[in-house]
CSV table of C-alpha atoms in Angstrom, one decimal:
chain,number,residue,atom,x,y,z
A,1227,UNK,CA,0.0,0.0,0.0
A,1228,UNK,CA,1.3,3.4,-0.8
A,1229,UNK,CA,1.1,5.9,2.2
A,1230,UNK,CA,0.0,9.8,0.8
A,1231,UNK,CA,0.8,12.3,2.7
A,1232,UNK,CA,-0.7,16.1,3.1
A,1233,UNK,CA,1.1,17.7,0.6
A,1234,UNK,CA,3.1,14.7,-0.5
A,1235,UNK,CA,4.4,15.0,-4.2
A,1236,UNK,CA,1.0,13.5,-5.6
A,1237,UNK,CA,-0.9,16.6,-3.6
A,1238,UNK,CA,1.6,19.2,-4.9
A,1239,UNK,CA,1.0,18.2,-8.5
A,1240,UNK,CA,-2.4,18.1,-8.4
A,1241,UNK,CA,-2.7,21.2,-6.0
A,1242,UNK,CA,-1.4,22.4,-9.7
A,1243,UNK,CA,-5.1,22.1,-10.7
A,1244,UNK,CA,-6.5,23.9,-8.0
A,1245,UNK,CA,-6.8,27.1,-8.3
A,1246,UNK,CA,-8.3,30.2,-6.5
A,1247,UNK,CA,-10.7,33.1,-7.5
A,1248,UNK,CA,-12.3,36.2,-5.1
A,1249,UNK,CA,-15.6,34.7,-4.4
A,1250,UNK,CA,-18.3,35.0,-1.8
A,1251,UNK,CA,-16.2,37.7,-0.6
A,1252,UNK,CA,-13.7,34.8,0.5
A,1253,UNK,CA,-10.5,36.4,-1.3
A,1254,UNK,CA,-9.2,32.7,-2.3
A,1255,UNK,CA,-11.8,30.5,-3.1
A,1256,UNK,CA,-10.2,26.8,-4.4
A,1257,UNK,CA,-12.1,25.8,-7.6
A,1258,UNK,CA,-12.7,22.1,-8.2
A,1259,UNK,CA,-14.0,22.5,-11.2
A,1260,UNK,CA,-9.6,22.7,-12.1
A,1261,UNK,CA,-9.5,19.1,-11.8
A,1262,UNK,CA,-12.5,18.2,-13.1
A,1263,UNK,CA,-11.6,19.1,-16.7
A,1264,UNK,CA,-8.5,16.8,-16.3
A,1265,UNK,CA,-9.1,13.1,-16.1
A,1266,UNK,CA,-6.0,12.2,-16.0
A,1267,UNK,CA,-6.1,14.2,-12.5
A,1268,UNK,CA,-9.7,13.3,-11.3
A,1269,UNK,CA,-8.6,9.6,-11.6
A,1270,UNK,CA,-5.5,9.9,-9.6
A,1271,UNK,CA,-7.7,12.1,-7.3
A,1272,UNK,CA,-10.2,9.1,-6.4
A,1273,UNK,CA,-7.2,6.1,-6.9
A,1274,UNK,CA,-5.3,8.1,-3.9
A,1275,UNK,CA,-8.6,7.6,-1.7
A,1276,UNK,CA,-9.9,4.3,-2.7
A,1277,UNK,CA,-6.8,2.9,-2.4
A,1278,UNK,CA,-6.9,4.8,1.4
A,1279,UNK,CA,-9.9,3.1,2.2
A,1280,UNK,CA,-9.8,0.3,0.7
A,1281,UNK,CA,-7.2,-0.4,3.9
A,1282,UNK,CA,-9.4,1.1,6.6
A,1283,UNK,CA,-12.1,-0.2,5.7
A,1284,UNK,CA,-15.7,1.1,5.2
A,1285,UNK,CA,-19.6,0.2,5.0
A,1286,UNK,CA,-20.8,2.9,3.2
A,1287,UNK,CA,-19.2,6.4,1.5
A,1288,UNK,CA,-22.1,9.7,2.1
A,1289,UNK,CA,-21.4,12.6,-0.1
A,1290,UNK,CA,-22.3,16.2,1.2
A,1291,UNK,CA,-24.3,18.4,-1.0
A,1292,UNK,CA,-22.9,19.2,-3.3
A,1293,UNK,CA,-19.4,18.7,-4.2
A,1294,UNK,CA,-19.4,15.4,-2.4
A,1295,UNK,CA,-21.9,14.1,-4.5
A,1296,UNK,CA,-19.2,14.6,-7.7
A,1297,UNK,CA,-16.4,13.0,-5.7
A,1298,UNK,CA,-18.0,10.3,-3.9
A,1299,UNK,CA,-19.8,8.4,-6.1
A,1300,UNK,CA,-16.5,7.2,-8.2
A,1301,UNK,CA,-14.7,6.3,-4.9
A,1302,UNK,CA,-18.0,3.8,-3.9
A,1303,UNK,CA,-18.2,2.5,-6.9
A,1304,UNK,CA,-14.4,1.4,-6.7
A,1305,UNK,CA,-14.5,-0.1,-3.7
A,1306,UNK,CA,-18.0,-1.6,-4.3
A,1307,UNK,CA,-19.7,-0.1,-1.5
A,1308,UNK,CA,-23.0,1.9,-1.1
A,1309,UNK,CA,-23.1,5.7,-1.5
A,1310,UNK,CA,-25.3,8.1,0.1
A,1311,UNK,CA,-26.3,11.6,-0.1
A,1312,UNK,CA,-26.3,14.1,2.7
A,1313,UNK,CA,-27.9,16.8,1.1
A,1314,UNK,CA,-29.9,20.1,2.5
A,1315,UNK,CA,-33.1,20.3,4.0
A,1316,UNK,CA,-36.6,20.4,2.0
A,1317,UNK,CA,-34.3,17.9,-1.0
A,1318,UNK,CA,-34.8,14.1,0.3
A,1319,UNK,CA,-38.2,12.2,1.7
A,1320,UNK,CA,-37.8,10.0,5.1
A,1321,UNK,CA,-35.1,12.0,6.5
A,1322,UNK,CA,-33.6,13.1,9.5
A,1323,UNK,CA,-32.1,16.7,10.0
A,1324,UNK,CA,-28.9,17.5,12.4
A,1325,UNK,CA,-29.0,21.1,14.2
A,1326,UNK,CA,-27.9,24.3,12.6
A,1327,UNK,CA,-24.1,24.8,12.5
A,1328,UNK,CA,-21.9,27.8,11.2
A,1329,UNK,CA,-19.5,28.2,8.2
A,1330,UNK,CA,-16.9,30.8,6.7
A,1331,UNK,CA,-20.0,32.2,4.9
A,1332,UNK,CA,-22.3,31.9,7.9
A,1333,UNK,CA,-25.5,30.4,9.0
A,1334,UNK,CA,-26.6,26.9,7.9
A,1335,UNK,CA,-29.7,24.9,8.3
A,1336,UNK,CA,-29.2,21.2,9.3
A,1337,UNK,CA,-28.4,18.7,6.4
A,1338,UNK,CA,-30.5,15.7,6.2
A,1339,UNK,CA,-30.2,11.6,5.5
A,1340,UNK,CA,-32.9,9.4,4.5
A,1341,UNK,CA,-33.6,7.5,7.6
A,1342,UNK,CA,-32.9,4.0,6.2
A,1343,UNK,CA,-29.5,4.4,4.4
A,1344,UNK,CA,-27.7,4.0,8.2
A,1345,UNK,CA,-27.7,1.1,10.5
A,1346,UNK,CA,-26.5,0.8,14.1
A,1347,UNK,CA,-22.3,-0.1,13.7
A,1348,UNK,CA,-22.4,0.9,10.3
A,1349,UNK,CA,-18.6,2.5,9.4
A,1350,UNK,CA,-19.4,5.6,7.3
A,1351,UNK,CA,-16.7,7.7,5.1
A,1352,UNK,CA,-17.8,10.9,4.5
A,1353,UNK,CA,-16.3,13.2,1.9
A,1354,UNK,CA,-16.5,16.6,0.6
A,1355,UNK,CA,-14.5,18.8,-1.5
A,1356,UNK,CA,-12.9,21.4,1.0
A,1357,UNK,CA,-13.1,21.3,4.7
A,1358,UNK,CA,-12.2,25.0,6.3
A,1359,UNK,CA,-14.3,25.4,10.2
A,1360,UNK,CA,-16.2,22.1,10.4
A,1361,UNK,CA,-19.4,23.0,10.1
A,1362,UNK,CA,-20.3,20.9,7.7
A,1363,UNK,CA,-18.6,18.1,8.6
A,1364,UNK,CA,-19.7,18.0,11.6
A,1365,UNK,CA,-23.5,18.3,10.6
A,1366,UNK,CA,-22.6,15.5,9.0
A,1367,UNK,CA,-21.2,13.4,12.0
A,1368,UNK,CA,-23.7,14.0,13.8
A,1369,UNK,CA,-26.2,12.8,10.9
A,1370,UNK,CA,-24.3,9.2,10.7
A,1371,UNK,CA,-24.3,8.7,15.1
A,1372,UNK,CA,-27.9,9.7,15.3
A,1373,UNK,CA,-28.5,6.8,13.9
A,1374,UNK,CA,-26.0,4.7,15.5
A,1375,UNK,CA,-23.6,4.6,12.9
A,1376,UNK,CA,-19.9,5.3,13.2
A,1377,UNK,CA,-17.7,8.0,11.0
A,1378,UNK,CA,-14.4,6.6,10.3
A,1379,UNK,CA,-12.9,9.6,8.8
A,1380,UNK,CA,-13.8,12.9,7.1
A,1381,UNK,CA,-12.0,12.7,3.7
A,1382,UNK,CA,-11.4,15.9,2.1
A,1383,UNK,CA,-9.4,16.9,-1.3
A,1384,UNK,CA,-8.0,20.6,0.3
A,1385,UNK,CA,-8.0,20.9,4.3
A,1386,UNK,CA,-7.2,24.3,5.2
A,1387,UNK,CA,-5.3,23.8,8.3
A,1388,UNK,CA,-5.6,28.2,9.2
A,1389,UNK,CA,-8.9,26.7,11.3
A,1390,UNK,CA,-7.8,23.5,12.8
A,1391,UNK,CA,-6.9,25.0,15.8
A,1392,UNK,CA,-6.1,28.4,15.5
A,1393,UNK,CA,-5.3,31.3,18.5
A,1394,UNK,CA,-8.1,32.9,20.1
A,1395,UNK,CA,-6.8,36.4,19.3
A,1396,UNK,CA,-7.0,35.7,15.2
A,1397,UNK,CA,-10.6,35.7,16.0
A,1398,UNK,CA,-10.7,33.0,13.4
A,1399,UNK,CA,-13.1,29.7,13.7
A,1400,UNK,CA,-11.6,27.0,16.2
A,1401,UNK,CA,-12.5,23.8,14.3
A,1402,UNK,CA,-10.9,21.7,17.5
A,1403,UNK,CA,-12.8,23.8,19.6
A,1404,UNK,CA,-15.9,22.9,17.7
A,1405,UNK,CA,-15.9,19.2,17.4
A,1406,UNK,CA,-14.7,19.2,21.0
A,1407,UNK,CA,-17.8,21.3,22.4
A,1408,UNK,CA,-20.0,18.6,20.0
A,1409,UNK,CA,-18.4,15.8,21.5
A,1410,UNK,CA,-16.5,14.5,18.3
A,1411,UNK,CA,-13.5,15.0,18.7
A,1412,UNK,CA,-12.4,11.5,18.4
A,1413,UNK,CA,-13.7,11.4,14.5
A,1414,UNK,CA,-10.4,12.2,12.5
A,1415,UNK,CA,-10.0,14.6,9.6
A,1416,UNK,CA,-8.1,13.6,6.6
A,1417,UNK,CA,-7.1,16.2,3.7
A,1418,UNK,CA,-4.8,15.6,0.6
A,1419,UNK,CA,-4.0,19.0,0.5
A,1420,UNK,CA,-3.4,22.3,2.4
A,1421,UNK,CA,-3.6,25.7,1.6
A,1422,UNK,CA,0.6,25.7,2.4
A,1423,UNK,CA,0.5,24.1,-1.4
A,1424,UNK,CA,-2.2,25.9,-3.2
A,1425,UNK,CA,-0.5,28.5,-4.9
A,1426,UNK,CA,-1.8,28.9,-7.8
A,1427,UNK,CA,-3.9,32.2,-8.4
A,1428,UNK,CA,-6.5,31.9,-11.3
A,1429,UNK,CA,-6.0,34.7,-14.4
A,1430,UNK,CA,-9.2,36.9,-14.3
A,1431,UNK,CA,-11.0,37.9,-16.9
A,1432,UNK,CA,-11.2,41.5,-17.1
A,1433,UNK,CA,-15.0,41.4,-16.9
A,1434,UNK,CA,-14.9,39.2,-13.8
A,1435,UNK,CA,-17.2,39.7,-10.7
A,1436,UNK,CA,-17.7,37.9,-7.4
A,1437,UNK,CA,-21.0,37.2,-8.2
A,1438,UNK,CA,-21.5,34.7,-5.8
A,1439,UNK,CA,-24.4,34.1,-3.5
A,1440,UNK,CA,-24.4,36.1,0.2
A,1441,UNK,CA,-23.1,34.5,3.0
């Protein structure tokens, strides 16, 4: 089995394919839609993680709405195992909703999982795109042990490490803190790569805008 590393020489090429645009006010905002146009990239992308967890093991693979719903599917199909959507409230029948939790672009309503697509000691792999204060992931955690199942990682393509545990005076979101005060702090985080390697600054069209939704 090969070991990957954060920022390992796979991460740094691909981190080539990654780059960042002013949006949603966020001054870099990392743009999967770089990879995505690349198969070459996207494949080596889901080989790193299904050959990851392939070793760990897991039951199922839930996707978060909506990036983790393009990443996702590929790795369960790989490793043969069920995928399921986590996706916002008001989108799935026979659901259950998690609380409220916070982002970088604010307040969020609970996600939501169909009731049936858990079972007690199930061993769930969650994965997303990007994972910056936690929120999400840990609506999502939260999601999977309300209905007894357990997370055996958060799998992420970029982690951006500035919120894992930054000082208070920053004034920036704790992301320890937060799974901590939730009472997951035992569910582990895994990102191919960090912002330290994510250098590369998209060329703007002259015309561009941050057009993107408030936050």
């Amino acid at each position: 089995m090969t070991t990957y590393e954060q920022d390992g020489p796979e991460a740094r090429e691909i981190a080539q394919y990654l780059p960042y645009f002013p949006f949603k006010g966020i001054p870099r905002f990392y743009d999967i839609g770089g990879f995505l146009e690349k198969p070459s990239v996207f494949q080596k992308i889901v080989d790193i993680f299904v050959e990851r967890y392939r070793e760990i093991g897991v039951d199922s693979i839930a996707g978060l709405d909506a990036r983790g719903f393009i990443l996702g599917p590929p790795i369960a199909l790989a490793l043969k195992k069920p995928f399921l959507m986590m996706r916002k409230k008001g989108k799935m029948p026979n659901s259950i909703e998690s609380p409220a939790y916070e982002t970088e672009y604010g307040a969020r309503s609970g996600l939501t999982v169909s009731r049936d697509k858990i079972k007690k000691g199930d061993r769930v792999l969650i994965i997303d795109d990007l994972v910056a204060t936690g929120g999400t992931l840990s609506s999502s955690i939260q999601l999977v042990q309300a209905l007894g199942g357990t997370v055996v990682e958060c799998a992420c393509v970029v982690e951006l490490k500035m919120f894992i545990n930054p000082d208070a005076s920053t004034g920036l979101p704790n992301r320890t803190k937060l799974f901590q005060d939730l009472n997951i702090a035992d569910v582990p985080v895994w990102g191919l790569i960090s912002e330290d390697v994510l250098n590369n600054e998209a060329t703007l069209h002259k015309d561009y805008v941050d057009d993107g939704e408030e936050h």
